Amino acid sequence: MEDANVRGYGYLPSGSGRSVFGPITEISDRAALRGILAKNHKVRWIAVPGSSYLIPSDLLDPRHSTVELGRYRWAVRAAMRRPLRLLALGLLLFFIFKSPVFLVLTLVFSFFPLLDLALDLLRRPDRMSVAQLNEERVDETFFLLWTRQIGRPWIGLCIGVLVLVYVLQVSTGFGRSLDVAALIKIRVWMGEWWRLVTVAFLHGHPLHLFFNAFALFHLARVSAALAPMRLLMPLFLFSLLTGSMASLWLMPHQDSVGASGGILGLLGFLAVYGLRFRGFLPRGIRSGILRSAGAMVILGIMGAGFIDNAAHAGGFAGGALFAALFYRRRQPQNNSMSLTGETICRLSAVVLAGAGLFVIGRLLGLLPT
């Protein structure tokens, strides 16, 4: 973050979190700065006396007292009312229309938030000192700011490719796209092994694409905060293959599409790697990883009729195995790699890029089918 170059209070009128360049508007005192923040919610960065750097505006006022348990739990229970109402509405729509879309939406937007809040009820923040509360708050804020700066162009490019392929699926016909690149098990056994990889570029529904893109965006950023960005290529490819192989062996009569195997590999990697370096990750990030893993288990159980749980489980296991075997001696933020490791990363990127171009070329009719 840029040096504030002011001795008193001030703020930066604009800034997305990635860039904090611009003129600092100086303010007379903390009260005036609070007034500005109350009126202008776009202010993200502020300058305060005693700091030579801009800091996020939500850290202006640290805690000065410990948490009172009764008031904390009352606030958590109050926050549970809205997802409870959404849960009731979603289940009603699901039983009326018998559509799995309503079940997935209900799980994501009501059940999982309720699960988070239920776990929050078990927390005992009243046992934390003021210093610990402030440290936790600062650590989580700066860790999240850090993840927002990591690999955004590359992750955005990957999501863009998935969206492009889905547009081609819609325009050329889903049946044709499945014939071109889906994990059709009998075709794999006939020798079309490339389908173990190309399956990641196809999706069966707009919601399927949305949730996979959403998960990829968030999990990839956190993974890149713990390991080199280029590591995500072999990690994703290895997890995708273990997920596809698990689906091939355990669900031989159900064809599949989607990038879920590779994405669950990122979650498996974080579960193992984050557990090992739990002192490095803020508490909220660690618990979020474990909650995500638990949520995927629940989603798999409730959606067993239309979700390829074998691919999910195989991908998760692949990511966990990757973290346990290949990175057991590494430290977070260590970007160095051996020549063999660099070569594997490049080859994995070439394989994934080649698979994507292969799918696009076939859908456009540029390659023979």
XYZ file of C-alpha atoms in Angstrom:
369
model
C 0.000 0.000 0.000
C 1.150 3.478 -0.822
C 2.676 5.859 1.723
C -0.023 8.236 2.907
C 2.385 11.215 3.205
C 0.157 12.986 5.734
C 0.638 13.549 9.444
C -3.023 13.769 10.403
C -6.257 12.104 9.312
C -7.211 11.764 5.670
C -8.824 9.558 3.064
C -8.441 8.460 -0.516
C -11.648 9.296 -2.452
C -11.365 6.216 -4.666
C -9.620 2.880 -4.689
C -10.729 -0.671 -5.339
C -8.328 -2.394 -2.979
C -5.848 -3.282 -5.705
C -4.637 0.276 -6.302
C -4.448 3.031 -3.709
C -2.825 5.758 -5.770
C -4.303 9.256 -5.784
C -4.450 12.482 -3.808
C -5.080 12.196 -0.078
C -7.840 14.482 1.213
C -6.780 15.644 4.667
C -9.343 15.858 7.507
C -9.088 17.793 10.762
C -9.741 14.943 13.208
C -11.150 11.432 13.697
C -14.722 12.704 14.184
C -14.661 14.451 10.828
C -13.297 11.313 9.201
C -16.108 9.239 10.734
C -18.612 11.704 9.248
C -17.075 11.311 5.796
C -17.193 7.512 6.044
C -20.846 7.588 7.129
C -21.797 9.656 4.060
C -19.460 8.162 1.455
C -19.371 4.355 1.443
C -16.972 4.341 -1.526
C -14.081 5.438 0.674
C -11.913 2.359 1.099
C -8.562 3.714 2.315
C -7.741 6.145 5.112
C -4.670 7.749 6.688
C -4.293 8.027 10.450
C -1.579 9.524 12.668
C 1.229 7.144 13.541
C 0.956 5.112 10.316
C 2.940 5.782 7.150
C 0.583 3.578 5.128
C -3.029 3.754 4.097
C -5.256 1.288 5.920
C -8.720 -0.128 5.084
C -11.491 2.169 6.305
C -13.267 -0.603 8.243
C -10.271 -0.788 10.596
C -10.556 2.851 11.678
C -11.936 2.030 15.106
C -10.405 -0.931 16.981
C -12.271 -2.747 19.719
C -11.844 -1.358 23.225
C -13.765 -3.993 25.172
C -14.212 -7.745 25.204
C -17.248 -9.510 23.747
C -20.298 -10.075 25.944
C -21.460 -13.630 25.182
C -25.190 -13.059 25.586
C -25.248 -10.061 23.251
C -23.066 -11.872 20.703
C -25.365 -14.913 20.587
C -28.449 -12.685 20.370
C -26.943 -11.001 17.283
C -26.173 -14.385 15.685
C -29.730 -15.655 16.308
C -31.150 -12.437 14.843
C -29.025 -12.940 11.725
C -30.484 -16.454 11.320
C -34.030 -15.196 10.695
C -33.543 -14.224 7.058
C -31.902 -17.494 5.871
C -34.576 -19.424 7.805
C -37.285 -17.651 5.825
C -35.403 -18.320 2.590
C -35.022 -21.980 3.570
C -38.769 -22.363 4.090
C -39.539 -20.622 0.785
C -36.960 -22.645 -1.157
C -38.174 -25.993 0.181
C -41.762 -25.036 -0.616
C -40.835 -24.180 -4.221
C -38.833 -27.398 -4.501
C -41.759 -29.594 -3.402
C -44.157 -27.691 -5.675
C -42.092 -27.702 -8.867
C -39.923 -30.800 -8.183
C -36.946 -29.019 -9.730
C -33.410 -29.618 -8.417
C -32.632 -25.975 -9.280
C -34.664 -24.816 -6.281
C -32.920 -27.342 -4.064
C -29.466 -26.107 -5.075
C -30.467 -22.453 -4.638
C -31.949 -23.250 -1.238
C -28.807 -25.030 -0.108
C -26.465 -22.279 -1.261
C -28.388 -19.185 -0.200
C -30.121 -20.396 2.960
C -28.922 -23.735 4.327
C -25.184 -23.045 4.076
C -25.480 -19.549 5.637
C -27.526 -21.139 8.411
C -24.786 -23.715 8.913
C -22.212 -20.930 9.214
C -24.322 -19.081 11.764
C -25.005 -22.275 13.742
C -21.267 -22.841 13.992
C -20.823 -19.221 15.041
C -23.110 -19.924 17.983
C -20.543 -22.442 19.226
C -17.762 -19.855 19.235
C -16.624 -18.281 22.496
C -15.271 -14.844 21.514
C -15.924 -13.728 25.088
C -12.819 -15.696 26.068
C -10.624 -13.597 23.767
C -8.822 -10.500 24.976
C -9.234 -7.113 23.297
C -5.813 -7.507 21.702
C -6.736 -10.945 20.312
C -10.027 -9.659 18.902
C -8.297 -6.780 17.131
C -5.509 -9.014 15.856
C -8.018 -11.496 14.409
C -9.924 -8.674 12.709
C -6.789 -7.126 11.197
C -5.364 -10.474 10.066
C -8.550 -11.485 8.243
C -8.939 -8.078 6.578
C -5.407 -7.948 5.238
C -5.394 -11.606 4.194
C -8.548 -11.049 2.131
C -7.063 -7.896 0.599
C -3.985 -9.890 -0.293
C -5.986 -12.652 -1.986
C -7.785 -10.044 -4.116
C -4.491 -9.040 -5.697
C -3.302 -12.558 -6.576
C -3.766 -14.027 -10.028
C -6.893 -12.081 -10.965
C -6.098 -11.863 -14.709
C -5.305 -15.586 -14.989
C -8.272 -16.721 -12.917
C -10.504 -14.366 -14.870
C -9.178 -15.811 -18.142
C -9.998 -19.362 -17.002
C -13.538 -18.370 -16.074
C -13.870 -16.532 -19.385
C -12.970 -19.719 -21.270
C -15.643 -21.672 -19.366
C -18.224 -19.000 -20.226
C -17.163 -18.970 -23.894
C -17.481 -22.742 -24.151
C -20.925 -22.637 -22.527
C -22.057 -20.017 -25.060
C -20.843 -22.341 -27.811
C -22.730 -25.211 -26.162
C -25.943 -23.195 -26.273
C -25.419 -22.048 -29.852
C -24.359 -25.412 -31.284
C -26.644 -27.618 -29.182
C -26.072 -29.408 -25.889
C -26.387 -32.826 -27.467
C -23.568 -32.081 -29.864
C -21.357 -30.627 -27.144
C -21.800 -33.746 -25.012
C -20.884 -35.926 -27.958
C -17.782 -33.774 -28.543
C -16.201 -33.610 -25.095
C -18.304 -34.940 -22.179
C -17.170 -37.786 -19.938
C -19.146 -40.442 -21.788
C -17.903 -43.541 -20.013
C -18.345 -46.061 -22.809
C -16.475 -43.757 -25.202
C -13.606 -43.475 -22.720
C -13.309 -47.264 -22.542
C -13.261 -47.295 -26.341
C -10.072 -45.221 -26.289
C -11.138 -41.574 -26.069
C -9.106 -40.902 -22.916
C -8.907 -37.178 -23.593
C -12.487 -36.918 -22.305
C -11.057 -37.244 -18.771
C -9.777 -33.668 -19.253
C -12.166 -32.074 -21.764
C -15.110 -32.792 -19.449
C -14.008 -29.785 -17.359
C -14.928 -27.311 -20.103
C -18.597 -28.332 -20.434
C -21.522 -27.493 -18.132
C -25.088 -28.692 -18.152
C -26.951 -25.648 -16.824
C -26.359 -21.906 -16.252
C -26.440 -22.485 -12.477
C -23.917 -25.301 -12.842
C -21.586 -22.894 -14.651
C -22.230 -20.079 -12.159
C -21.481 -22.125 -9.049
C -18.366 -23.692 -10.574
C -17.075 -20.290 -11.717
C -17.857 -18.780 -8.295
C -16.048 -21.593 -6.475
C -13.077 -21.464 -8.860
C -12.727 -17.709 -8.409
C -12.605 -17.847 -4.613
C -10.760 -21.123 -4.048
C -8.057 -20.326 -6.617
C -7.282 -16.983 -4.965
C -6.874 -18.509 -1.518
C -4.817 -21.388 -2.946
C -2.535 -18.906 -4.699
C -1.990 -17.133 -1.371
C -0.466 -20.326 0.040
C 1.487 -21.544 -2.974
C 2.795 -20.199 -6.309
C 0.083 -19.245 -8.771
C 1.578 -21.505 -11.452
C 1.144 -24.476 -9.095
C -2.615 -24.304 -9.636
C -2.252 -25.759 -13.133
C -0.808 -29.167 -12.131
C -2.994 -29.183 -9.016
C -6.154 -28.608 -11.058
C -5.142 -31.094 -13.750
C -4.188 -33.816 -11.260
C -7.437 -33.356 -9.305
C -9.465 -33.295 -12.500
C -7.949 -36.622 -13.553
C -8.489 -38.270 -10.157
C -12.071 -37.012 -10.150
C -12.713 -38.265 -13.687
C -11.139 -41.636 -12.918
C -13.238 -41.996 -9.759
C -16.361 -41.218 -11.758
C -15.298 -43.654 -14.469
C -14.884 -46.522 -11.998
C -17.586 -45.774 -9.427
C -20.369 -44.384 -11.643
C -19.778 -46.241 -14.951
C -23.308 -45.762 -16.293
C -23.688 -42.011 -15.651
C -22.105 -39.554 -18.100
C -20.721 -36.332 -16.639
C -19.832 -32.719 -17.442
C -18.250 -29.934 -15.420
C -15.029 -28.734 -13.811
C -16.068 -29.847 -10.325
C -13.324 -32.482 -9.996
C -10.564 -29.918 -10.447
C -12.343 -27.323 -8.309
C -12.863 -29.794 -5.462
C -9.152 -30.527 -5.785
C -8.456 -26.907 -4.833
C -10.638 -27.387 -1.763
C -8.857 -30.625 -0.859
C -5.510 -28.886 -1.256
C -6.638 -26.060 1.042
C -8.005 -28.481 3.626
C -4.615 -30.215 3.990
C -2.306 -27.291 3.316
C -4.369 -24.917 5.443
C -4.446 -27.404 8.317
C -0.695 -27.766 8.224
C -0.155 -23.988 8.179
C -3.078 -23.138 10.432
C -0.911 -20.619 12.265
C -0.501 -18.706 9.020
C -4.185 -18.580 8.053
C -6.630 -16.332 9.964
C -9.252 -18.211 11.983
C -12.123 -17.127 9.736
C -10.350 -18.379 6.619
C -9.530 -21.739 8.237
C -13.081 -22.278 9.420
C -14.381 -21.189 6.000
C -12.352 -23.935 4.308
C -13.678 -26.589 6.684
C -17.231 -25.298 6.295
C -16.922 -25.429 2.511
C -15.778 -29.044 2.710
C -18.698 -29.915 4.981
C -21.114 -28.042 2.737
C -19.989 -30.049 -0.296
C -20.624 -33.282 1.611
C -24.148 -32.139 2.492
C -24.794 -30.935 -1.058
C -23.612 -34.282 -2.419
C -25.907 -36.245 -0.100
C -28.984 -34.127 -0.823
C -28.310 -33.926 -4.558
C -27.175 -37.526 -5.082
C -29.626 -37.983 -7.941
C -28.074 -35.327 -10.185
C -24.564 -34.710 -8.767
C -21.521 -36.808 -9.686
C -20.358 -37.436 -6.120
C -17.631 -39.794 -7.324
C -15.992 -36.989 -9.338
C -16.327 -34.605 -6.376
C -14.818 -37.090 -3.928
C -12.071 -38.123 -6.349
C -11.134 -34.519 -7.054
C -11.060 -33.624 -3.361
C -8.902 -36.664 -2.595
C -6.584 -35.766 -5.471
C -6.080 -32.223 -4.181
C -5.479 -33.465 -0.634
C -2.985 -36.056 -1.888
C -1.209 -33.418 -3.970
C -0.771 -31.207 -0.909
C 0.310 -34.053 1.362
C 2.869 -35.623 -0.979
C 4.376 -32.846 -3.027
C 4.368 -29.871 -0.668
C 5.004 -31.304 2.752
C 8.239 -29.306 3.245
C 7.200 -25.994 1.695
C 6.326 -22.804 3.513
C 3.589 -20.305 2.569
C 4.700 -17.542 0.185
C 7.666 -19.647 -0.985
C 7.561 -19.164 -4.770
C 10.747 -21.065 -5.572
C 10.501 -24.311 -7.538
C 12.878 -26.901 -8.890
C 13.439 -27.244 -12.617
C 11.288 -30.383 -12.560
C 8.497 -28.507 -10.799
C 8.620 -25.646 -13.301
C 8.497 -28.122 -16.164
C 5.467 -29.899 -14.675
C 3.665 -26.564 -14.271
C 4.330 -25.619 -17.898
C 3.281 -29.022 -19.225
C 0.070 -28.912 -17.178
C -0.742 -25.464 -18.559
C -0.114 -26.738 -22.109
C -2.387 -29.764 -21.553
C -5.242 -27.672 -20.145
C -4.894 -24.981 -22.815
C -4.740 -27.637 -25.530
C -7.861 -29.348 -24.165
C -9.734 -26.050 -24.132
C -8.725 -25.216 -27.711
C -9.643 -28.759 -28.756
C -13.162 -28.392 -27.340
C -13.646 -24.943 -28.876
C -12.313 -26.108 -32.238
C -14.649 -29.085 -32.313
C -17.688 -27.056 -31.289
C -16.932 -24.501 -34.036
C -16.437 -27.273 -36.556
C -12.793 -26.374 -37.116
C -11.641 -29.849 -36.046
C -13.119 -33.153 -37.245
C -15.363 -35.002 -34.793
